[in-house]
Amino acid sequence: MKTITIRRPDDWHLHLRDGAVMEGVIGDTSRHFARAIIMPNLVPPVVTTADAQAYRQRIMEVLPEGHRFQPLMTLYLTEHTQADDVEEGKRSGLITAVKLYPAGATTNSHGGVRDLDKVMPVLERMAAIGLPLCVHGEVTTPEVDIFDREAVFIETVLDPLRRRLPELKVTMEHVTTKEGIDYIKSAPANLAGSITTHHLIINRNAILVGGIRPHYYCLPVAKREHHRLALRAAATSGDPRFFLGTDSAPHVDPSKECGCGCAGIYTSPNTMSCLAHVFEQENALDRLEAFVSLNGPAWYGLAPNEETMTLVKHDEQAHFPAKRETGAGDITIFDPMFPLHWAVAD
Ligand SMILES: [Zn+2]
């Protein structure tokens, strides 16, 4: 029996939703993760510090008894966001980052930013007070192929923004391409990237070969195999600029299994088992802790967790339910398409 003990991990990109879905899924994160950056794309989105305060309250109310979990709140950047409100949120300790969604990029992003010029005063204030910007790095112009949207975003939006405001700390979230990895590695400072569990495991074939498989559809969409290999190399390298952000994104099954299914993969329940598998395959189990527990807090200026987590590799398969039942309906749990033998010890 093989075991590994690491500091308790954090998730630097998480969707908890709200209401009955949140109540059904939160335990899957708080069981394993000490902290998570909570995405603000609710309906309506979490735009002001007061919205974030109220959302945090709702999260804490449904946290399962005995779980120790700290939600790290974010604000949804709009063209009407007030720099003073953002600064107030950071000073009060409530706000960890501000999230940029290009309008129309993913679930509930229609209120996102169309014209970066309009948000420059907020970004300048964030740079001045050291508050990171988390970006969904895809352009949404219809002429750009969906598989190229991240690379084009880097070239036409992110790089010009970083030249204009080099003091701004930017987290490129859920990097899915070799171009994204290379861009982060080439940056002199103030740029890091989160990588999801599922993008280390699937390429675009998972979505399309043998029939359309909506539970492997997410945004940014999974890319070609050579991109997946670049992500795996970066995640398992120990490079402090890369850390886990699961982007675990629950949608109830009817909203994925339909004529126009939602984007999002629900990975919270088995993420740690999947990651131990991936890191062992890459001969990098000794670097798992850096990816899930050390690099993220260092980037966000927080201390790593003092508590530990032990993962055990069993001879028999570790079993996870196929679906998480919630008061709003069932949510399919990510199937990595290989047997999992690593499990978090109780
Ligand atoms: Zn997301």
PDB file of C-alpha atoms and ligand atoms in Angstrom, residues 13 15 39 174 247, ligand 1:
ATOM      1  CA  HIS A  13     -11.248  28.282  -9.061  1.00  0.00           C
ATOM      2  CA  HIS A  15     -18.272  27.257  -8.890  1.00  0.00           C
ATOM      3  CA  MET A  39     -16.627  32.272  -8.813  1.00  0.00           C
ATOM      4  CA  HIS A 174      -8.067  27.225 -16.463  1.00  0.00           C
ATOM      5  CA  ASP A 247     -13.226  24.890 -12.240  1.00  0.00           C
TER       6      ASP A 247
HETATM    7 ZN    ZN B   1     -15.081  28.579 -14.222  1.00  0.00          ZN
END
